[in-house]
PDB file of C-alpha atoms in Angstrom:
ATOM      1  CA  UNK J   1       0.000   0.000   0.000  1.00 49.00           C
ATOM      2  CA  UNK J   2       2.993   2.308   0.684  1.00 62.00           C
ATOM      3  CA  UNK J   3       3.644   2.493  -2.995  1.00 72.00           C
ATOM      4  CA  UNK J   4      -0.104   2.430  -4.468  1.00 80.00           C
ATOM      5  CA  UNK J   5      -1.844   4.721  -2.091  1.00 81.00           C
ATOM      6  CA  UNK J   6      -0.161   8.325  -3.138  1.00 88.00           C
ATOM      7  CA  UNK J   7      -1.138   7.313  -6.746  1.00 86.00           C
ATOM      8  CA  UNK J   8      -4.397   6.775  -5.337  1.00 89.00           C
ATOM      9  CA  UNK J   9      -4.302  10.009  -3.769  1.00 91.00           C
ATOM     10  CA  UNK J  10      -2.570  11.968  -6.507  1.00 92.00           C
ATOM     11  CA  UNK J  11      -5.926  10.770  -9.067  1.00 92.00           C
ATOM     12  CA  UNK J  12      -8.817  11.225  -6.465  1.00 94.00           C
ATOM     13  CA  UNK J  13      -7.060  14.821  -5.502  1.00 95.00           C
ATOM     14  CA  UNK J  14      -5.979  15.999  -8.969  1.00 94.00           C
ATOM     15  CA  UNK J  15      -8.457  14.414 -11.437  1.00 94.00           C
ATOM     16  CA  UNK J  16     -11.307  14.429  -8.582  1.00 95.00           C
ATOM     17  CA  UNK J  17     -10.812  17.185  -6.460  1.00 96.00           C
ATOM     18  CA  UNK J  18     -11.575  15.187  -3.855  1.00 96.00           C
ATOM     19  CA  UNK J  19      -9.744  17.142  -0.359  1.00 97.00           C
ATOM     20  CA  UNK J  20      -6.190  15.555   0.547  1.00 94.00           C
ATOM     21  CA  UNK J  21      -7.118  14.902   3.977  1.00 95.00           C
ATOM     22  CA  UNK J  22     -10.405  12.518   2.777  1.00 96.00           C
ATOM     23  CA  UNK J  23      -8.037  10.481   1.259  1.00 95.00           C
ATOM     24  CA  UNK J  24      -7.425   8.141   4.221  1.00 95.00           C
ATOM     25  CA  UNK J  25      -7.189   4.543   3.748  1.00 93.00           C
ATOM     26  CA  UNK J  26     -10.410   3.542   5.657  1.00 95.00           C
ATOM     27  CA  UNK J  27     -12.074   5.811   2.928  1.00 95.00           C
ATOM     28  CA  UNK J  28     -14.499   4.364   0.511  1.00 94.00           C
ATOM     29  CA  UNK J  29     -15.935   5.550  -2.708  1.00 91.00           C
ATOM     30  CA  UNK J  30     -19.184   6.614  -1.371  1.00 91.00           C
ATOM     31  CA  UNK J  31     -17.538   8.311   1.619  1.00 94.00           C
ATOM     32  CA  UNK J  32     -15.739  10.597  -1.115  1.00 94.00           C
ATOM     33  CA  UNK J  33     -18.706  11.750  -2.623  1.00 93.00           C
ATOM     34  CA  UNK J  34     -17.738   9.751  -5.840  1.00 92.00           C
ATOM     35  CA  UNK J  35     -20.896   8.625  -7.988  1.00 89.00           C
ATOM     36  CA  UNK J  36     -20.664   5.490 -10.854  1.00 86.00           C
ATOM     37  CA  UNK J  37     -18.882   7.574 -13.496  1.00 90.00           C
ATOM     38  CA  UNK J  38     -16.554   8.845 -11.329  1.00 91.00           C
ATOM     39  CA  UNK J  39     -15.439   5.414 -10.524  1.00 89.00           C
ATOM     40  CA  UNK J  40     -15.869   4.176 -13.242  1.00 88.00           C
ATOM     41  CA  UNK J  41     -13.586   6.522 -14.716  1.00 91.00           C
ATOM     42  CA  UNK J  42     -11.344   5.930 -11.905  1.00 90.00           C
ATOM     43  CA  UNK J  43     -11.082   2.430 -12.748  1.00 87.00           C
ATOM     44  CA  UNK J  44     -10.068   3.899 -16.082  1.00 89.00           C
ATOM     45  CA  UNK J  45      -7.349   5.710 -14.894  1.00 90.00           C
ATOM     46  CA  UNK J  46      -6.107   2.989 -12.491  1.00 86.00           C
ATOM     47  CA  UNK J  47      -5.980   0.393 -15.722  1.00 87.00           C
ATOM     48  CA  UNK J  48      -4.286   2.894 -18.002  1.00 89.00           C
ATOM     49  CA  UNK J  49      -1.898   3.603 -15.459  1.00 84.00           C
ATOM     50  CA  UNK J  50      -1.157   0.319 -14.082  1.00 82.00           C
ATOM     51  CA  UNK J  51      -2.346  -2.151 -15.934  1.00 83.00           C
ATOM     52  CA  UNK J  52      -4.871  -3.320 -13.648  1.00 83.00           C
ATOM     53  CA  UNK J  53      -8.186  -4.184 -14.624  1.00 79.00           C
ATOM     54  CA  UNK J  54     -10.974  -4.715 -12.294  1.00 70.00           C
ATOM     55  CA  UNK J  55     -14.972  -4.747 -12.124  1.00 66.00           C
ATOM     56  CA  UNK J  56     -15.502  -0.757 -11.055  1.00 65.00           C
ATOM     57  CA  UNK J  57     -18.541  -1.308  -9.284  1.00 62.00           C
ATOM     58  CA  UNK J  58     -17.585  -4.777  -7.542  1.00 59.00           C
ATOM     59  CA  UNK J  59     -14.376  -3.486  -6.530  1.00 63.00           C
ATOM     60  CA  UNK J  60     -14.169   0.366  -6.203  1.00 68.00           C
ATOM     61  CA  UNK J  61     -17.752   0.890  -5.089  1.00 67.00           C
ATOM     62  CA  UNK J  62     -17.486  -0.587  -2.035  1.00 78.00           C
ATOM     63  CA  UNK J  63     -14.262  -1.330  -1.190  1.00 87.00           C
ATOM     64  CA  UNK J  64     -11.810   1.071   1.120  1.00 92.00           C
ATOM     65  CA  UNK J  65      -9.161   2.970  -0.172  1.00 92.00           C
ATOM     66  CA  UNK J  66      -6.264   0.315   1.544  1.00 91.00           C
ATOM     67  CA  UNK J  67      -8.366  -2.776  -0.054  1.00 89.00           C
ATOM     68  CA  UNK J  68      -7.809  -1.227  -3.639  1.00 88.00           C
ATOM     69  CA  UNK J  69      -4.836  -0.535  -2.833  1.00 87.00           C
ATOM     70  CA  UNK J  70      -4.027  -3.783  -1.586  1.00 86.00           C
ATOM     71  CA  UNK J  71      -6.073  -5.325  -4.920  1.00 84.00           C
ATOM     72  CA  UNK J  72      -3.856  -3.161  -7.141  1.00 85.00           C
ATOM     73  CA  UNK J  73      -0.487  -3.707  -5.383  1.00 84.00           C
ATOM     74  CA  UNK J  74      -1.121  -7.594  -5.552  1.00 82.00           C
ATOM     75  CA  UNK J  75      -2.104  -7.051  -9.600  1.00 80.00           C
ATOM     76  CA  UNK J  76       1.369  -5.523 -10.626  1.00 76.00           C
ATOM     77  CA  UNK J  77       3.482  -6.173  -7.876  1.00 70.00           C
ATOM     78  CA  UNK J  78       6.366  -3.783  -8.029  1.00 50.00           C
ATOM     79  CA  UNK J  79       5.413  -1.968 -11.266  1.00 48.00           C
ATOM     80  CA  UNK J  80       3.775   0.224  -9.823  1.00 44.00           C
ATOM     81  CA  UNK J  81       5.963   1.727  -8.054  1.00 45.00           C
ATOM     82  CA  UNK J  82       7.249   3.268 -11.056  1.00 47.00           C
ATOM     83  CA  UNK J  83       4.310   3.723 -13.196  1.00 47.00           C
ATOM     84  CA  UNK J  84       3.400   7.632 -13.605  1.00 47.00           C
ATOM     85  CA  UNK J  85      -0.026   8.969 -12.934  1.00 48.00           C
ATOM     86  CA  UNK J  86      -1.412  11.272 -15.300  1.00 46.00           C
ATOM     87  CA  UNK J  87      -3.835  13.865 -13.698  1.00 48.00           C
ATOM     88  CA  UNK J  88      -6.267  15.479 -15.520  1.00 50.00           C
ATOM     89  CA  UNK J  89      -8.492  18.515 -14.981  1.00 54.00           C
ATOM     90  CA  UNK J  90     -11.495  17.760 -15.997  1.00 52.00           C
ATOM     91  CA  UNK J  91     -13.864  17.759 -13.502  1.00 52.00           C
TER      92      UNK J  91
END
């Protein structure tokens, strides 16, 4: 999780506006305010990024922000410690 949650952070707080200090780990989805797209975008972000590719609404939806990171950490092992997360400003 060390590695995975500031890329977690630097999507939700960059491409989501979502407040730095939400981001916690015990943080879900619906906690930040995100709705479907928003995930599911997420989702898009995180597989573009990473590689990992997940079920937005079985995974993200519900789960906390340390179980995706967990989840995604597991998926590409190391890589993503090294993978660069664009941020967009969209929203």
């Amino acid at each position: 999780m060390k590695t995975i949650h500031p890329k977690i952070t630097e999507v939700l707080t960059g491409t989501f506006k979502v407040p730095a200090h939400e981001v916690l780990p015990e943080s879900t989805m619906d906690s930040l305010e995100m709705d479907s797209l928003a995930v599911a975008e997420f989702a898009v972000i995180i597989k573009e990024t990473l590689g990992v590719d997940a079920d937005s609404e079985k995974l993200y939806k519900d789960a906390t922000l340390a179980d995706i990171s967990a989840y995604i950490d597991e998926s590409v092992g190391g890589a993503a410690a090294e993978a660069t997360v664009p941020v967009s400003n969209t929203r």
